[in-house]
Amino acid sequence: AQRVTQPEKLLSVFKGAPVELKCNYSYSGSPELFWYVQYSRQRLQLLLRHISRESIKGFTADLNKGETSFHLKKPFAQEEDSAMYYCALKSGANSKLTFGKGITLSVRP
Amino acid sequence: DTGVSQDPRHKITKRGQNVTFRCDPISEHNRLYWYRQTLGQGPEFLTYFQNEAQLEKSRLLSDRFSAERPKGSFSTLEIQRTEQGDSAMYLCASSSGLLSAFFGQGTRLTVV
């Protein structure tokens, strides 16, 4: 069975500091990983997906199959990055998502 | 807003009552998903529709839960004989082809 682990619940940093949000997964097939973000009072929205290899809002994430990780990184955090971040794994023919428990990122001025 | 729409946004009900939620997906999306999210957890998959066919149900979906998607457009999720443990945020998402899932704002259910 697939599993997504986000080991930390909260990360608090100062503006301009680097950010790394950890995500590990367990899946027997070929994984497709995502990061979703939820800003205060807004819906869950896609931040990035590993297959597109994009940088969105300065965030990047690299799939490391050897370490089964998909950590989200940003070199210089901004206050507007404060939100809840969820790592998710797409699996099966029906493309359902398995989510981690999420991490709250708080960026202080 | 042309995204995924859910109604109602909030529902408070007494234990034992039945409730029904509605989801209107993005119009051209043929895939529709329901998820449930409780405090401190990520969303958990409940069920999946492709067009009007319900193709997968999680074991989280007890026999008190039923979902439909008539005509492959909007979907409803009904919970019968609600219990306090059903209190959660119910999320709907839709997608099509290789697109990533787009989520609605959710229906927050409180069972008192």
PDB file of C-alpha atoms in Angstrom:
ATOM      1  CA  ALA A   1       0.000   0.000   0.000  1.00  0.00           C
ATOM      2  CA  GLN A   2       1.137   3.525  -0.672  1.00  0.00           C
ATOM      3  CA  ARG A   3       2.085   5.904   2.098  1.00  0.00           C
ATOM      4  CA  VAL A   4       3.256   9.510   2.339  1.00  0.00           C
ATOM      5  CA  THR A   5       5.084  10.741   5.394  1.00  0.00           C
ATOM      6  CA  GLN A   6       5.649  14.341   6.351  1.00  0.00           C
ATOM      7  CA  PRO A   7       7.651  14.026   9.556  1.00  0.00           C
ATOM      8  CA  GLU A   8       7.232  17.577  10.825  1.00  0.00           C
ATOM      9  CA  LYS A   9       4.017  19.422  11.664  1.00  0.00           C
ATOM     10  CA  LEU A  10       5.381  22.939  11.816  1.00  0.00           C
ATOM     11  CA  LEU A  11       8.296  24.863  10.393  1.00  0.00           C
ATOM     12  CA  SER A  12       8.842  28.444  11.473  1.00  0.00           C
ATOM     13  CA  VAL A  13      11.495  30.564   9.760  1.00  0.00           C
ATOM     14  CA  PHE A  14      12.370  34.203   9.314  1.00  0.00           C
ATOM     15  CA  LYS A  15      11.821  35.978   6.012  1.00  0.00           C
ATOM     16  CA  GLY A  16      14.740  35.383   3.691  1.00  0.00           C
ATOM     17  CA  ALA A  17      15.752  32.097   5.314  1.00  0.00           C
ATOM     18  CA  PRO A  18      15.916  28.855   3.313  1.00  0.00           C
ATOM     19  CA  VAL A  19      13.055  26.406   3.600  1.00  0.00           C
ATOM     20  CA  GLU A  20      12.976  22.646   3.228  1.00  0.00           C
ATOM     21  CA  LEU A  21       9.732  20.746   3.766  1.00  0.00           C
ATOM     22  CA  LYS A  22      10.336  17.028   3.978  1.00  0.00           C
ATOM     23  CA  CYS A  23       8.303  14.326   2.287  1.00  0.00           C
ATOM     24  CA  ASN A  24       8.995  10.601   2.091  1.00  0.00           C
ATOM     25  CA  TYR A  25       6.879   8.049   0.316  1.00  0.00           C
ATOM     26  CA  SER A  26       6.361   4.333   0.089  1.00  0.00           C
ATOM     27  CA  TYR A  27       5.023   2.894  -3.170  1.00  0.00           C
ATOM     28  CA  SER A  28       5.768  -0.234  -5.131  1.00  0.00           C
ATOM     29  CA  GLY A  29       5.055   1.279  -8.524  1.00  0.00           C
ATOM     30  CA  SER A  30       6.431   4.234 -10.429  1.00  0.00           C
ATOM     31  CA  PRO A  31       5.591   7.241  -8.269  1.00  0.00           C
ATOM     32  CA  GLU A  32       4.069  10.509  -9.338  1.00  0.00           C
ATOM     33  CA  LEU A  33       4.479  13.082  -6.590  1.00  0.00           C
ATOM     34  CA  PHE A  34       2.862  16.447  -5.962  1.00  0.00           C
ATOM     35  CA  TRP A  35       2.971  19.320  -3.523  1.00  0.00           C
ATOM     36  CA  TYR A  36      -0.321  21.009  -2.744  1.00  0.00           C
ATOM     37  CA  VAL A  37      -0.631  24.247  -0.777  1.00  0.00           C
ATOM     38  CA  GLN A  38      -3.507  25.694   1.207  1.00  0.00           C
ATOM     39  CA  TYR A  39      -3.351  29.384   2.085  1.00  0.00           C
ATOM     40  CA  SER A  40      -5.522  30.723   4.881  1.00  0.00           C
ATOM     41  CA  ARG A  41      -9.227  30.485   3.999  1.00  0.00           C
ATOM     42  CA  GLN A  42      -8.490  29.213   0.503  1.00  0.00           C
ATOM     43  CA  ARG A  43      -8.928  25.883  -1.214  1.00  0.00           C
ATOM     44  CA  LEU A  44      -6.233  23.297  -1.657  1.00  0.00           C
ATOM     45  CA  GLN A  45      -4.302  24.076  -4.823  1.00  0.00           C
ATOM     46  CA  LEU A  46      -1.510  22.454  -6.755  1.00  0.00           C
ATOM     47  CA  LEU A  47       1.914  23.960  -6.168  1.00  0.00           C
ATOM     48  CA  LEU A  48       4.027  21.663  -8.304  1.00  0.00           C
ATOM     49  CA  ARG A  49       4.345  18.130  -9.657  1.00  0.00           C
ATOM     50  CA  HIS A  50       7.578  16.273 -10.116  1.00  0.00           C
ATOM     51  CA  ILE A  51       7.067  15.334 -13.751  1.00  0.00           C
ATOM     52  CA  SER A  52       6.882  18.928 -14.870  1.00  0.00           C
ATOM     53  CA  ARG A  53      10.151  19.859 -13.120  1.00  0.00           C
ATOM     54  CA  GLU A  54       8.936  23.439 -12.806  1.00  0.00           C
ATOM     55  CA  SER A  55       9.823  26.072 -10.255  1.00  0.00           C
ATOM     56  CA  ILE A  56       6.665  27.677  -8.913  1.00  0.00           C
ATOM     57  CA  LYS A  57       6.856  30.763  -6.686  1.00  0.00           C
ATOM     58  CA  GLY A  58      10.520  29.946  -6.187  1.00  0.00           C
ATOM     59  CA  PHE A  59       9.814  26.454  -4.872  1.00  0.00           C
ATOM     60  CA  THR A  60      11.436  23.345  -6.317  1.00  0.00           C
ATOM     61  CA  ALA A  61      11.215  19.682  -5.477  1.00  0.00           C
ATOM     62  CA  ASP A  62      13.312  16.818  -6.790  1.00  0.00           C
ATOM     63  CA  LEU A  63      12.183  13.219  -6.747  1.00  0.00           C
ATOM     64  CA  ASN A  64      14.873  11.022  -5.198  1.00  0.00           C
ATOM     65  CA  LYS A  65      13.886   7.428  -5.849  1.00  0.00           C
ATOM     66  CA  GLY A  66      16.841   6.056  -3.923  1.00  0.00           C
ATOM     67  CA  GLU A  67      15.799   7.843  -0.746  1.00  0.00           C
ATOM     68  CA  THR A  68      12.092   7.736  -1.676  1.00  0.00           C
ATOM     69  CA  SER A  69      11.866  11.448  -0.972  1.00  0.00           C
ATOM     70  CA  PHE A  70      10.320  14.508  -2.582  1.00  0.00           C
ATOM     71  CA  HIS A  71      11.404  17.402  -0.399  1.00  0.00           C
ATOM     72  CA  LEU A  72      10.158  20.913  -1.183  1.00  0.00           C
ATOM     73  CA  LYS A  73      12.739  23.671  -1.106  1.00  0.00           C
ATOM     74  CA  LYS A  74      12.937  27.408  -1.432  1.00  0.00           C
ATOM     75  CA  PRO A  75      16.151  29.387  -0.985  1.00  0.00           C
ATOM     76  CA  PHE A  76      14.595  32.563   0.419  1.00  0.00           C
ATOM     77  CA  ALA A  77      11.237  32.372   2.190  1.00  0.00           C
ATOM     78  CA  GLN A  78       8.690  35.162   1.876  1.00  0.00           C
ATOM     79  CA  GLU A  79       5.915  36.039   4.327  1.00  0.00           C
ATOM     80  CA  GLU A  80       3.316  35.151   1.697  1.00  0.00           C
ATOM     81  CA  ASP A  81       4.635  31.578   1.693  1.00  0.00           C
ATOM     82  CA  SER A  82       3.000  31.042   5.080  1.00  0.00           C
ATOM     83  CA  ALA A  83       0.483  28.251   4.496  1.00  0.00           C
ATOM     84  CA  MET A  84      -0.242  24.564   4.968  1.00  0.00           C
ATOM     85  CA  TYR A  85       1.701  22.300   2.602  1.00  0.00           C
ATOM     86  CA  TYR A  86       0.734  18.754   1.684  1.00  0.00           C
ATOM     87  CA  CYS A  87       2.786  16.191  -0.170  1.00  0.00           C
ATOM     88  CA  ALA A  88       0.733  13.735  -2.234  1.00  0.00           C
ATOM     89  CA  LEU A  89       1.309  10.575  -4.247  1.00  0.00           C
ATOM     90  CA  LYS A  90      -0.820   9.643  -7.249  1.00  0.00           C
ATOM     91  CA  SER A  91      -1.423   5.931  -7.664  1.00  0.00           C
ATOM     92  CA  GLY A  92      -3.526   3.402  -9.450  1.00  0.00           C
ATOM     93  CA  ALA A  93      -5.463   3.497 -12.670  1.00  0.00           C
ATOM     94  CA  ASN A  94      -7.935   5.865 -11.040  1.00  0.00           C
ATOM     95  CA  SER A  95      -5.209   8.409 -10.181  1.00  0.00           C
ATOM     96  CA  LYS A  96      -6.353   8.892  -6.615  1.00  0.00           C
ATOM     97  CA  LEU A  97      -4.112  10.899  -4.321  1.00  0.00           C
ATOM     98  CA  THR A  98      -2.622   9.752  -1.029  1.00  0.00           C
ATOM     99  CA  PHE A  99      -1.702  12.726   1.125  1.00  0.00           C
ATOM    100  CA  GLY A 100       0.692  13.243   3.971  1.00  0.00           C
ATOM    101  CA  LYS A 101      -0.532  14.894   7.150  1.00  0.00           C
ATOM    102  CA  GLY A 102       0.729  18.267   6.038  1.00  0.00           C
ATOM    103  CA  ILE A 103       3.089  20.829   7.487  1.00  0.00           C
ATOM    104  CA  THR A 104       2.406  24.401   8.521  1.00  0.00           C
ATOM    105  CA  LEU A 105       5.013  26.815   7.249  1.00  0.00           C
ATOM    106  CA  SER A 106       5.179  30.077   9.147  1.00  0.00           C
ATOM    107  CA  VAL A 107       7.418  32.824   7.781  1.00  0.00           C
ATOM    108  CA  ARG A 108       8.060  35.611  10.256  1.00  0.00           C
ATOM    109  CA  PRO A 109       8.996  39.153   9.226  1.00  0.00           C
TER     110      PRO A 109
ATOM    111  CA  ASP B   1     -15.427  31.341 -10.094  1.00  0.00           C
ATOM    112  CA  THR B   2     -15.273  28.552 -12.662  1.00  0.00           C
ATOM    113  CA  GLY B   3     -13.538  26.072 -10.391  1.00  0.00           C
ATOM    114  CA  VAL B   4     -14.955  23.149  -8.450  1.00  0.00           C
ATOM    115  CA  SER B   5     -17.969  24.256  -6.434  1.00  0.00           C
ATOM    116  CA  GLN B   6     -19.309  22.602  -3.287  1.00  0.00           C
ATOM    117  CA  ASP B   7     -22.536  23.210  -1.427  1.00  0.00           C
ATOM    118  CA  PRO B   8     -23.181  23.812   1.391  1.00  0.00           C
ATOM    119  CA  ARG B   9     -19.952  25.229   2.783  1.00  0.00           C
ATOM    120  CA  HIS B  10     -20.970  24.382   6.328  1.00  0.00           C
ATOM    121  CA  LYS B  11     -23.476  21.934   7.758  1.00  0.00           C
ATOM    122  CA  ILE B  12     -24.392  21.341  11.384  1.00  0.00           C
ATOM    123  CA  THR B  13     -26.616  18.375  12.020  1.00  0.00           C
ATOM    124  CA  LYS B  14     -27.845  16.322  14.938  1.00  0.00           C
ATOM    125  CA  ARG B  15     -26.577  12.803  15.371  1.00  0.00           C
ATOM    126  CA  GLY B  16     -28.764  10.346  13.532  1.00  0.00           C
ATOM    127  CA  GLN B  17     -29.882  12.762  10.831  1.00  0.00           C
ATOM    128  CA  ASN B  18     -29.118  12.318   7.135  1.00  0.00           C
ATOM    129  CA  VAL B  19     -27.104  14.895   5.208  1.00  0.00           C
ATOM    130  CA  THR B  20     -26.373  15.385   1.519  1.00  0.00           C
ATOM    131  CA  PHE B  21     -23.580  17.380  -0.040  1.00  0.00           C
ATOM    132  CA  ARG B  22     -23.247  18.505  -3.623  1.00  0.00           C
ATOM    133  CA  CYS B  23     -20.199  18.958  -5.831  1.00  0.00           C
ATOM    134  CA  ASP B  24     -20.122  20.662  -9.225  1.00  0.00           C
ATOM    135  CA  PRO B  25     -16.855  19.811 -10.980  1.00  0.00           C
ATOM    136  CA  ILE B  26     -15.119  21.830 -13.662  1.00  0.00           C
ATOM    137  CA  SER B  27     -17.384  21.274 -16.636  1.00  0.00           C
ATOM    138  CA  GLU B  28     -15.042  19.428 -18.975  1.00  0.00           C
ATOM    139  CA  HIS B  29     -13.604  17.155 -16.262  1.00  0.00           C
ATOM    140  CA  ASN B  30     -14.720  13.540 -16.449  1.00  0.00           C
ATOM    141  CA  ARG B  31     -13.007  12.398 -13.238  1.00  0.00           C
ATOM    142  CA  LEU B  32     -14.489  13.268  -9.859  1.00  0.00           C
ATOM    143  CA  TYR B  33     -13.172  12.398  -6.406  1.00  0.00           C
ATOM    144  CA  TRP B  34     -14.436  12.744  -2.853  1.00  0.00           C
ATOM    145  CA  TYR B  35     -12.006  13.056   0.033  1.00  0.00           C
ATOM    146  CA  ARG B  36     -12.477  13.497   3.760  1.00  0.00           C
ATOM    147  CA  GLN B  37     -10.179  15.546   5.960  1.00  0.00           C
ATOM    148  CA  THR B  38     -10.161  15.533   9.747  1.00  0.00           C
ATOM    149  CA  LEU B  39      -8.209  17.841  12.020  1.00  0.00           C
ATOM    150  CA  GLY B  40      -4.472  17.356  11.791  1.00  0.00           C
ATOM    151  CA  GLN B  41      -4.698  14.966   8.860  1.00  0.00           C
ATOM    152  CA  GLY B  42      -4.313  15.236   5.150  1.00  0.00           C
ATOM    153  CA  PRO B  43      -7.256  14.508   2.867  1.00  0.00           C
ATOM    154  CA  GLU B  44      -8.186  10.805   2.655  1.00  0.00           C
ATOM    155  CA  PHE B  45      -9.669   9.267  -0.460  1.00  0.00           C
ATOM    156  CA  LEU B  46     -13.303   8.176  -0.264  1.00  0.00           C
ATOM    157  CA  THR B  47     -14.541   7.437  -3.778  1.00  0.00           C
ATOM    158  CA  TYR B  48     -13.935   8.012  -7.471  1.00  0.00           C
ATOM    159  CA  PHE B  49     -16.191   8.520 -10.495  1.00  0.00           C
ATOM    160  CA  GLN B  50     -15.300   8.438 -14.128  1.00  0.00           C
ATOM    161  CA  ASN B  51     -18.213  10.102 -15.865  1.00  0.00           C
ATOM    162  CA  GLU B  52     -21.266   8.561 -14.190  1.00  0.00           C
ATOM    163  CA  ALA B  53     -19.600   5.322 -13.141  1.00  0.00           C
ATOM    164  CA  GLN B  54     -18.387   4.895  -9.577  1.00  0.00           C
ATOM    165  CA  LEU B  55     -15.188   2.943 -10.130  1.00  0.00           C
ATOM    166  CA  GLU B  56     -13.570   2.864  -6.716  1.00  0.00           C
ATOM    167  CA  LYS B  57     -14.662   3.120  -3.099  1.00  0.00           C
ATOM    168  CA  SER B  58     -12.400   3.292  -0.091  1.00  0.00           C
ATOM    169  CA  ARG B  59     -13.037   1.031   2.872  1.00  0.00           C
ATOM    170  CA  LEU B  60     -13.464   4.310   4.752  1.00  0.00           C
ATOM    171  CA  LEU B  61     -16.784   4.595   2.959  1.00  0.00           C
ATOM    172  CA  SER B  62     -19.105   2.674   5.268  1.00  0.00           C
ATOM    173  CA  ASP B  63     -22.526   1.507   4.162  1.00  0.00           C
ATOM    174  CA  ARG B  64     -23.997   4.707   5.637  1.00  0.00           C
ATOM    175  CA  PHE B  65     -22.259   6.639   2.883  1.00  0.00           C
ATOM    176  CA  SER B  66     -23.473   6.737  -0.686  1.00  0.00           C
ATOM    177  CA  ALA B  67     -22.325   8.804  -3.614  1.00  0.00           C
ATOM    178  CA  GLU B  68     -23.817   9.365  -7.019  1.00  0.00           C
ATOM    179  CA  ARG B  69     -22.939  11.196 -10.160  1.00  0.00           C
ATOM    180  CA  PRO B  70     -25.983  11.073 -12.417  1.00  0.00           C
ATOM    181  CA  LYS B  71     -25.323  12.011 -16.025  1.00  0.00           C
ATOM    182  CA  GLY B  72     -21.631  12.399 -15.263  1.00  0.00           C
ATOM    183  CA  SER B  73     -21.952  16.007 -14.176  1.00  0.00           C
ATOM    184  CA  PHE B  74     -22.500  17.036 -10.536  1.00  0.00           C
ATOM    185  CA  SER B  75     -22.102  14.566  -7.723  1.00  0.00           C
ATOM    186  CA  THR B  76     -23.802  14.083  -4.373  1.00  0.00           C
ATOM    187  CA  LEU B  77     -22.476  12.471  -1.224  1.00  0.00           C
ATOM    188  CA  GLU B  78     -25.068  11.344   1.297  1.00  0.00           C
ATOM    189  CA  ILE B  79     -24.404  10.256   4.846  1.00  0.00           C
ATOM    190  CA  GLN B  80     -27.216   8.437   6.599  1.00  0.00           C
ATOM    191  CA  ARG B  81     -27.642   8.228  10.372  1.00  0.00           C
ATOM    192  CA  THR B  82     -24.763  10.591  11.008  1.00  0.00           C
ATOM    193  CA  GLU B  83     -22.391   9.933  13.881  1.00  0.00           C
ATOM    194  CA  GLN B  84     -20.060  12.311  15.698  1.00  0.00           C
ATOM    195  CA  GLY B  85     -17.130  10.597  14.031  1.00  0.00           C
ATOM    196  CA  ASP B  86     -18.429  11.796  10.667  1.00  0.00           C
ATOM    197  CA  SER B  87     -17.541  15.378  11.597  1.00  0.00           C
ATOM    198  CA  ALA B  88     -14.936  16.429   9.046  1.00  0.00           C
ATOM    199  CA  MET B  89     -14.260  18.506   5.974  1.00  0.00           C
ATOM    200  CA  TYR B  90     -15.550  16.775   2.841  1.00  0.00           C
ATOM    201  CA  LEU B  91     -13.592  17.740  -0.256  1.00  0.00           C
ATOM    202  CA  CYS B  92     -14.461  17.217  -3.876  1.00  0.00           C
ATOM    203  CA  ALA B  93     -11.896  17.281  -6.664  1.00  0.00           C
ATOM    204  CA  SER B  94     -12.080  16.909 -10.423  1.00  0.00           C
ATOM    205  CA  SER B  95      -9.628  16.280 -13.222  1.00  0.00           C
ATOM    206  CA  SER B  96      -9.394  15.158 -16.792  1.00  0.00           C
ATOM    207  CA  GLY B  97      -6.761  13.271 -18.742  1.00  0.00           C
ATOM    208  CA  LEU B  98      -3.302  14.070 -17.452  1.00  0.00           C
ATOM    209  CA  LEU B  99      -4.405  17.176 -15.584  1.00  0.00           C
ATOM    210  CA  SER B 100      -3.809  17.397 -11.874  1.00  0.00           C
ATOM    211  CA  ALA B 101      -6.802  17.402  -9.567  1.00  0.00           C
ATOM    212  CA  PHE B 102      -8.546  20.690  -8.801  1.00  0.00           C
ATOM    213  CA  PHE B 103     -10.208  20.907  -5.403  1.00  0.00           C
ATOM    214  CA  GLY B 104     -13.347  22.586  -4.185  1.00  0.00           C
ATOM    215  CA  GLN B 105     -13.470  24.615  -0.992  1.00  0.00           C
ATOM    216  CA  GLY B 106     -15.080  21.767   0.879  1.00  0.00           C
ATOM    217  CA  THR B 107     -18.132  21.205   3.046  1.00  0.00           C
ATOM    218  CA  ARG B 108     -17.464  21.287   6.766  1.00  0.00           C
ATOM    219  CA  LEU B 109     -19.762  18.881   8.588  1.00  0.00           C
ATOM    220  CA  THR B 110     -20.320  19.119  12.323  1.00  0.00           C
ATOM    221  CA  VAL B 111     -22.396  16.418  13.971  1.00  0.00           C
ATOM    222  CA  VAL B 112     -23.700  17.410  17.410  1.00  0.00           C
TER     223      VAL B 112
END
